[in-house]
PDB file of C-alpha atoms in Angstrom:
ATOM      1  CA  UNK A 104      95.417 111.220 107.935  1.00 58.00           C
ATOM      2  CA  UNK A 105      96.524 110.450 104.435  1.00 82.00           C
ATOM      3  CA  UNK A 106      97.182 106.340 103.916  1.00 94.00           C
ATOM      4  CA  UNK A 107      99.794 104.561 102.065  1.00 97.00           C
ATOM      5  CA  UNK A 108     100.235 105.860  98.390  1.00 97.00           C
ATOM      6  CA  UNK A 109     102.517 103.672  96.039  1.00 98.00           C
ATOM      7  CA  UNK A 110     103.560 105.031  92.315  1.00 97.00           C
ATOM      8  CA  UNK A 111     103.045 104.401  89.392  1.00 97.00           C
ATOM      9  CA  UNK A 112     100.120 102.902  90.047  1.00 97.00           C
ATOM     10  CA  UNK A 113     100.383 101.216  86.566  1.00 97.00           C
ATOM     11  CA  UNK A 114     103.416 100.269  84.892  1.00 98.00           C
ATOM     12  CA  UNK A 115     104.257  98.999  81.175  1.00 98.00           C
ATOM     13  CA  UNK A 116     107.848  98.135  80.651  1.00 98.00           C
ATOM     14  CA  UNK A 117     109.487  95.180  78.405  1.00 97.00           C
ATOM     15  CA  UNK A 118     111.617  92.511  79.012  1.00 97.00           C
ATOM     16  CA  UNK A 119     114.840  93.351  80.259  1.00 97.00           C
ATOM     17  CA  UNK A 120     114.371  97.067  81.645  1.00 98.00           C
ATOM     18  CA  UNK A 121     114.924  97.817  85.385  1.00 98.00           C
ATOM     19  CA  UNK A 122     111.706  99.031  87.153  1.00 98.00           C
ATOM     20  CA  UNK A 123     111.780 101.109  89.945  1.00 98.00           C
ATOM     21  CA  UNK A 124     108.281 100.974  92.864  1.00 98.00           C
ATOM     22  CA  UNK A 125     107.745 103.994  95.217  1.00 98.00           C
ATOM     23  CA  UNK A 126     106.027 103.176  98.703  1.00 98.00           C
ATOM     24  CA  UNK A 127     105.365 105.760 100.528  1.00 98.00           C
ATOM     25  CA  UNK A 128     103.750 104.501 104.155  1.00 97.00           C
ATOM     26  CA  UNK A 129     101.728 106.430 106.597  1.00 97.00           C
ATOM     27  CA  UNK A 130     103.753 108.861 108.745  1.00 95.00           C
ATOM     28  CA  UNK A 131     105.063 107.489 111.856  1.00 93.00           C
ATOM     29  CA  UNK A 132     104.446 104.171 110.732  1.00 95.00           C
ATOM     30  CA  UNK A 133     107.902 102.343 112.075  1.00 94.00           C
ATOM     31  CA  UNK A 134     106.923  98.935 109.455  1.00 93.00           C
ATOM     32  CA  UNK A 135     107.358  98.564 105.926  1.00 96.00           C
ATOM     33  CA  UNK A 136     106.021  95.372 103.715  1.00 95.00           C
ATOM     34  CA  UNK A 137     106.165  94.428 100.455  1.00 97.00           C
ATOM     35  CA  UNK A 138     104.236  91.915  98.714  1.00 97.00           C
ATOM     36  CA  UNK A 139     103.261  90.238  95.340  1.00 97.00           C
ATOM     37  CA  UNK A 140      99.628  89.575  93.816  1.00 96.00           C
ATOM     38  CA  UNK A 141      99.832  87.412  91.106  1.00 95.00           C
ATOM     39  CA  UNK A 142      96.195  87.122  89.174  1.00 92.00           C
ATOM     40  CA  UNK A 143      94.131  84.433  90.946  1.00 91.00           C
ATOM     41  CA  UNK A 144      96.622  84.274  94.118  1.00 94.00           C
ATOM     42  CA  UNK A 145      96.834  85.921  97.542  1.00 95.00           C
ATOM     43  CA  UNK A 146      99.682  88.551  97.920  1.00 96.00           C
ATOM     44  CA  UNK A 147     102.782  87.030  98.815  1.00 95.00           C
ATOM     45  CA  UNK A 148     105.179  88.400 101.035  1.00 94.00           C
ATOM     46  CA  UNK A 149     108.516  89.853  99.742  1.00 95.00           C
ATOM     47  CA  UNK A 150     110.535  91.419 102.623  1.00 95.00           C
ATOM     48  CA  UNK A 151     109.810  94.106 105.084  1.00 93.00           C
ATOM     49  CA  UNK A 152     111.701  96.401 107.181  1.00 94.00           C
ATOM     50  CA  UNK A 153     112.016  98.473 110.869  1.00 92.00           C
ATOM     51  CA  UNK A 154     112.724 101.868 110.036  1.00 94.00           C
ATOM     52  CA  UNK A 155     115.724 101.952 107.947  1.00 94.00           C
ATOM     53  CA  UNK A 156     116.496  97.983 108.546  1.00 94.00           C
ATOM     54  CA  UNK A 157     116.060  95.677 106.118  1.00 93.00           C
ATOM     55  CA  UNK A 158     114.587  92.973 108.708  1.00 89.00           C
ATOM     56  CA  UNK A 159     113.856  90.055 106.035  1.00 84.00           C
ATOM     57  CA  UNK A 160     114.272  89.211 102.966  1.00 85.00           C
ATOM     58  CA  UNK A 161     113.408  85.232 102.655  1.00 85.00           C
ATOM     59  CA  UNK A 162     110.449  85.966 100.070  1.00 90.00           C
ATOM     60  CA  UNK A 163     112.194  87.970  97.455  1.00 94.00           C
ATOM     61  CA  UNK A 164     112.141  85.458  94.432  1.00 94.00           C
ATOM     62  CA  UNK A 165     116.030  86.236  93.609  1.00 94.00           C
ATOM     63  CA  UNK A 166     119.021  88.255  93.363  1.00 95.00           C
ATOM     64  CA  UNK A 167     116.878  90.753  90.466  1.00 97.00           C
ATOM     65  CA  UNK A 168     114.667  91.923  93.207  1.00 98.00           C
ATOM     66  CA  UNK A 169     115.774  94.110  95.935  1.00 97.00           C
ATOM     67  CA  UNK A 170     114.291  97.014  98.042  1.00 97.00           C
ATOM     68  CA  UNK A 171     115.574  99.837 100.332  1.00 97.00           C
ATOM     69  CA  UNK A 172     114.310 102.457 102.960  1.00 97.00           C
ATOM     70  CA  UNK A 173     116.992 104.977 103.584  1.00 96.00           C
ATOM     71  CA  UNK A 174     115.334 107.403 105.811  1.00 93.00           C
ATOM     72  CA  UNK A 175     113.112 104.836 107.415  1.00 91.00           C
ATOM     73  CA  UNK A 176     110.138 106.454 105.415  1.00 95.00           C
ATOM     74  CA  UNK A 177     109.706 106.083 102.038  1.00 97.00           C
ATOM     75  CA  UNK A 178     111.268 102.619 100.691  1.00 98.00           C
ATOM     76  CA  UNK A 179     111.611 101.859  96.775  1.00 98.00           C
ATOM     77  CA  UNK A 180     111.247  98.223  95.146  1.00 98.00           C
ATOM     78  CA  UNK A 181     113.834  97.917  92.401  1.00 98.00           C
ATOM     79  CA  UNK A 182     113.419  94.911  89.653  1.00 98.00           C
ATOM     80  CA  UNK A 183     116.429  94.764  87.819  1.00 98.00           C
ATOM     81  CA  UNK A 184     116.672  93.550  84.046  1.00 98.00           C
ATOM     82  CA  UNK A 185     112.707  92.622  84.338  1.00 98.00           C
ATOM     83  CA  UNK A 186     111.065  88.874  82.688  1.00 97.00           C
ATOM     84  CA  UNK A 187     107.077  88.318  81.828  1.00 97.00           C
ATOM     85  CA  UNK A 188     106.805  86.226  84.912  1.00 96.00           C
ATOM     86  CA  UNK A 189     107.879  89.372  86.794  1.00 97.00           C
ATOM     87  CA  UNK A 190     104.121  91.281  85.779  1.00 97.00           C
ATOM     88  CA  UNK A 191     101.588  91.363  88.741  1.00 97.00           C
ATOM     89  CA  UNK A 192     100.205  93.939  90.993  1.00 97.00           C
ATOM     90  CA  UNK A 193     102.805  94.728  93.793  1.00 98.00           C
ATOM     91  CA  UNK A 194     101.592  95.809  97.092  1.00 97.00           C
ATOM     92  CA  UNK A 195     103.217  98.073  99.721  1.00 97.00           C
ATOM     93  CA  UNK A 196     101.673  97.976 103.636  1.00 96.00           C
ATOM     94  CA  UNK A 197     102.711  99.847 106.624  1.00 95.00           C
ATOM     95  CA  UNK A 198     102.213  99.495 110.564  1.00 93.00           C
ATOM     96  CA  UNK A 199     103.184 101.008 113.569  1.00 91.00           C
ATOM     97  CA  UNK A 200     105.457  97.919 114.404  1.00 87.00           C
ATOM     98  CA  UNK A 201     105.818  93.874 113.652  1.00 81.00           C
ATOM     99  CA  UNK A 202     102.402  92.881 115.540  1.00 79.00           C
ATOM    100  CA  UNK A 203     100.394  95.919 114.626  1.00 84.00           C
ATOM    101  CA  UNK A 204      97.818  96.007 112.223  1.00 88.00           C
ATOM    102  CA  UNK A 205      99.117  95.962 108.525  1.00 92.00           C
ATOM    103  CA  UNK A 206      97.469  99.190 105.978  1.00 94.00           C
ATOM    104  CA  UNK A 207      98.127  98.918 102.771  1.00 96.00           C
ATOM    105  CA  UNK A 208      98.479 101.500  99.900  1.00 97.00           C
ATOM    106  CA  UNK A 209      96.439 100.896  96.549  1.00 96.00           C
ATOM    107  CA  UNK A 210      99.219  98.803  94.677  1.00 97.00           C
ATOM    108  CA  UNK A 211     101.436  99.119  91.310  1.00 98.00           C
ATOM    109  CA  UNK A 212     100.426  96.989  88.655  1.00 97.00           C
ATOM    110  CA  UNK A 213     103.400  95.934  86.746  1.00 98.00           C
ATOM    111  CA  UNK A 214     102.903  94.667  83.341  1.00 98.00           C
ATOM    112  CA  UNK A 215     106.218  93.392  81.304  1.00 98.00           C
ATOM    113  CA  UNK A 216     105.619  92.895  77.825  1.00 96.00           C
TER     114      UNK A 216
ATOM    115  CA  UNK B1244     105.774  75.866 106.846  1.00 77.00           C
ATOM    116  CA  UNK B1245     102.895  77.994 107.410  1.00 86.00           C
ATOM    117  CA  UNK B1246     100.052  77.602 104.634  1.00 92.00           C
ATOM    118  CA  UNK B1247      96.288  79.412 104.567  1.00 96.00           C
ATOM    119  CA  UNK B1248      94.188  77.836 102.444  1.00 97.00           C
ATOM    120  CA  UNK B1249      90.523  79.065 101.780  1.00 98.00           C
ATOM    121  CA  UNK B1250      88.749  75.980  99.225  1.00 96.00           C
ATOM    122  CA  UNK B1251      86.370  78.424  98.148  1.00 96.00           C
ATOM    123  CA  UNK B1252      87.317  80.471  95.081  1.00 96.00           C
ATOM    124  CA  UNK B1253      83.903  82.147  94.211  1.00 97.00           C
ATOM    125  CA  UNK B1254      81.026  81.938  96.989  1.00 97.00           C
ATOM    126  CA  UNK B1255      77.491  83.135  96.027  1.00 97.00           C
ATOM    127  CA  UNK B1256      74.326  83.825  98.379  1.00 97.00           C
ATOM    128  CA  UNK B1257      70.858  85.313  98.394  1.00 97.00           C
ATOM    129  CA  UNK B1258      70.997  88.759 100.252  1.00 97.00           C
ATOM    130  CA  UNK B1259      69.533  88.202 103.976  1.00 97.00           C
ATOM    131  CA  UNK B1260      71.266  84.402 104.236  1.00 97.00           C
ATOM    132  CA  UNK B1261      73.863  83.134 106.457  1.00 97.00           C
ATOM    133  CA  UNK B1262      77.400  83.078 105.078  1.00 97.00           C
ATOM    134  CA  UNK B1263      80.123  81.660 106.164  1.00 97.00           C
ATOM    135  CA  UNK B1264      83.877  81.770 104.327  1.00 98.00           C
ATOM    136  CA  UNK B1265      86.232  78.775 105.375  1.00 98.00           C
ATOM    137  CA  UNK B1266      89.457  79.143 106.342  1.00 97.00           C
ATOM    138  CA  UNK B1267      91.890  76.566 107.222  1.00 97.00           C
ATOM    139  CA  UNK B1268      95.904  76.946 108.000  1.00 95.00           C
ATOM    140  CA  UNK B1269      99.159  75.126 109.078  1.00 93.00           C
ATOM    141  CA  UNK B1270     101.018  76.468 111.573  1.00 88.00           C
ATOM    142  CA  UNK B1271     103.498  74.809 114.060  1.00 81.00           C
ATOM    143  CA  UNK B1272     103.495  77.595 116.715  1.00 80.00           C
ATOM    144  CA  UNK B1273     100.534  79.854 118.302  1.00 80.00           C
ATOM    145  CA  UNK B1274      99.358  81.919 115.379  1.00 85.00           C
ATOM    146  CA  UNK B1275      97.582  85.170 114.669  1.00 88.00           C
ATOM    147  CA  UNK B1276      94.751  85.049 112.201  1.00 92.00           C
ATOM    148  CA  UNK B1277      93.468  87.895 110.121  1.00 93.00           C
ATOM    149  CA  UNK B1278      90.425  88.562 107.720  1.00 95.00           C
ATOM    150  CA  UNK B1279      91.340  91.162 104.686  1.00 95.00           C
ATOM    151  CA  UNK B1280      88.606  92.472 102.457  1.00 96.00           C
ATOM    152  CA  UNK B1281      89.169  94.103  99.240  1.00 96.00           C
ATOM    153  CA  UNK B1282      86.093  96.313  98.033  1.00 95.00           C
ATOM    154  CA  UNK B1283      85.775  96.933  94.223  1.00 92.00           C
ATOM    155  CA  UNK B1284      88.243  99.538  93.211  1.00 88.00           C
ATOM    156  CA  UNK B1285      89.363  99.666  96.769  1.00 92.00           C
ATOM    157  CA  UNK B1286      92.361  99.015  98.401  1.00 94.00           C
ATOM    158  CA  UNK B1287      92.758  96.180 100.576  1.00 95.00           C
ATOM    159  CA  UNK B1288      91.789  96.114 103.850  1.00 93.00           C
ATOM    160  CA  UNK B1289      91.724  94.949 107.449  1.00 92.00           C
ATOM    161  CA  UNK B1290      87.874  93.271 107.716  1.00 93.00           C
ATOM    162  CA  UNK B1291      88.908  91.700 111.876  1.00 91.00           C
ATOM    163  CA  UNK B1292      91.695  90.027 113.366  1.00 88.00           C
ATOM    164  CA  UNK B1293      91.435  87.215 116.217  1.00 85.00           C
ATOM    165  CA  UNK B1294      93.454  89.029 119.090  1.00 78.00           C
ATOM    166  CA  UNK B1295      90.547  91.808 119.145  1.00 76.00           C
ATOM    167  CA  UNK B1296      87.594  89.378 119.182  1.00 71.00           C
ATOM    168  CA  UNK B1297      86.187  92.713 117.862  1.00 74.00           C
ATOM    169  CA  UNK B1298      82.433  92.624 115.385  1.00 75.00           C
ATOM    170  CA  UNK B1299      83.516  94.403 112.634  1.00 82.00           C
ATOM    171  CA  UNK B1300      79.802  95.049 109.731  1.00 90.00           C
ATOM    172  CA  UNK B1301      78.482  92.174 111.412  1.00 89.00           C
ATOM    173  CA  UNK B1302      81.187  89.496 110.469  1.00 94.00           C
ATOM    174  CA  UNK B1303      82.353  87.059 113.441  1.00 93.00           C
ATOM    175  CA  UNK B1304      85.406  84.925 113.227  1.00 93.00           C
ATOM    176  CA  UNK B1305      86.562  81.919 115.593  1.00 88.00           C
ATOM    177  CA  UNK B1306      90.123  80.458 116.105  1.00 89.00           C
ATOM    178  CA  UNK B1307      89.179  76.881 116.317  1.00 91.00           C
ATOM    179  CA  UNK B1308      92.837  75.547 116.856  1.00 88.00           C
ATOM    180  CA  UNK B1309      91.888  71.523 117.033  1.00 90.00           C
ATOM    181  CA  UNK B1310      90.627  71.876 113.370  1.00 92.00           C
ATOM    182  CA  UNK B1311      93.100  74.902 112.242  1.00 93.00           C
ATOM    183  CA  UNK B1312      90.661  76.812 110.825  1.00 95.00           C
ATOM    184  CA  UNK B1313      89.554  80.752 111.147  1.00 95.00           C
ATOM    185  CA  UNK B1314      86.320  80.594 109.369  1.00 97.00           C
ATOM    186  CA  UNK B1315      84.291  83.823 108.556  1.00 96.00           C
ATOM    187  CA  UNK B1316      80.671  84.301 109.629  1.00 95.00           C
ATOM    188  CA  UNK B1317      77.370  86.161 109.076  1.00 96.00           C
ATOM    189  CA  UNK B1318      74.465  85.629 109.587  1.00 95.00           C
ATOM    190  CA  UNK B1319      72.408  87.754 107.568  1.00 96.00           C
ATOM    191  CA  UNK B1320      74.071  88.826 104.236  1.00 96.00           C
ATOM    192  CA  UNK B1321      73.984  92.071 102.492  1.00 96.00           C
ATOM    193  CA  UNK B1322      74.639  93.568  99.329  1.00 96.00           C
ATOM    194  CA  UNK B1323      77.299  95.402 100.650  1.00 96.00           C
ATOM    195  CA  UNK B1324      79.255  92.112 101.362  1.00 97.00           C
ATOM    196  CA  UNK B1325      80.166  91.059  98.171  1.00 97.00           C
ATOM    197  CA  UNK B1326      83.848  91.946  97.932  1.00 97.00           C
ATOM    198  CA  UNK B1327      87.156  89.358  97.522  1.00 97.00           C
ATOM    199  CA  UNK B1328      88.024  88.312 101.286  1.00 98.00           C
ATOM    200  CA  UNK B1329      91.536  86.821 102.175  1.00 98.00           C
ATOM    201  CA  UNK B1330      92.018  85.085 105.333  1.00 97.00           C
ATOM    202  CA  UNK B1331      96.265  85.836 106.510  1.00 95.00           C
ATOM    203  CA  UNK B1332      98.378  84.259 109.359  1.00 93.00           C
ATOM    204  CA  UNK B1333     101.677  85.656 111.080  1.00 89.00           C
ATOM    205  CA  UNK B1334     103.897  83.765 112.923  1.00 75.00           C
ATOM    206  CA  UNK B1335     105.409  86.411 115.034  1.00 62.00           C
ATOM    207  CA  UNK B1336     108.209  85.662 116.904  1.00 51.00           C
ATOM    208  CA  UNK B1337     108.493  82.186 115.109  1.00 45.00           C
ATOM    209  CA  UNK B1338     108.465  82.435 111.659  1.00 44.00           C
ATOM    210  CA  UNK B1339     108.463  85.555 109.203  1.00 50.00           C
ATOM    211  CA  UNK B1340     106.828  88.749 110.277  1.00 71.00           C
ATOM    212  CA  UNK B1341     104.956  89.130 106.546  1.00 87.00           C
ATOM    213  CA  UNK B1342     101.186  87.700 106.480  1.00 92.00           C
ATOM    214  CA  UNK B1343     100.654  84.607 104.697  1.00 93.00           C
ATOM    215  CA  UNK B1344      97.471  84.923 102.738  1.00 96.00           C
ATOM    216  CA  UNK B1345      95.066  82.649 101.277  1.00 97.00           C
ATOM    217  CA  UNK B1346      94.076  82.889  97.832  1.00 97.00           C
ATOM    218  CA  UNK B1347      90.903  84.516  98.215  1.00 97.00           C
ATOM    219  CA  UNK B1348      87.247  83.873  98.299  1.00 98.00           C
ATOM    220  CA  UNK B1349      84.952  86.119  95.720  1.00 98.00           C
ATOM    221  CA  UNK B1350      81.796  86.714  97.588  1.00 98.00           C
ATOM    222  CA  UNK B1351      78.853  87.558  95.738  1.00 98.00           C
ATOM    223  CA  UNK B1352      75.792  88.573  97.111  1.00 97.00           C
ATOM    224  CA  UNK B1353      72.831  88.101  94.942  1.00 96.00           C
ATOM    225  CA  UNK B1354      69.494  90.576  95.604  1.00 93.00           C
TER     226      UNK B1354
END
């Protein structure tokens, strides 16, 4: 079946603009995760959902970052008033449940000028 | 706090030679350990996880709780093994439910 999809694949924006990154998980997957990966680093956990409930947002760097999954399927990660340090690869993953294997999407590469 | 350390940023070996990618972790509870791989222009994908004890593409990894290590091994490297490898940890129930990743090791298999 179809894997996790993310859009856009690439996003270039100017500092101060808001961006919304979308993740479409594998059908039937209850858990959805967001990670951020800077160049030369491993993915860094941001937040995750079980169904529509945000379970853990301890990894969100500051209040400019927010995420939602209103119907328990598609999720949106929003970054307000973007800064150059927000430039990174943003990865989404989904799994059947919390302790199940996470399947990753292709990622969205964000560049803030 | 949980942490994963991959000491080698780059590892280059010849085809047919043994491969060992090192991973050490720091976690106070009983962790679940994973190896993820990213081939060129592909997405991050699971290679193996400790709990399943499977051997995938000839790779194995043994959890050594005494040394807090989860090194990835393959007896005979193949050119198609060239990729970026990430070790990851989850402390389900004892910490954040997301994965904690190492910085990754770029494995290059020379012909």
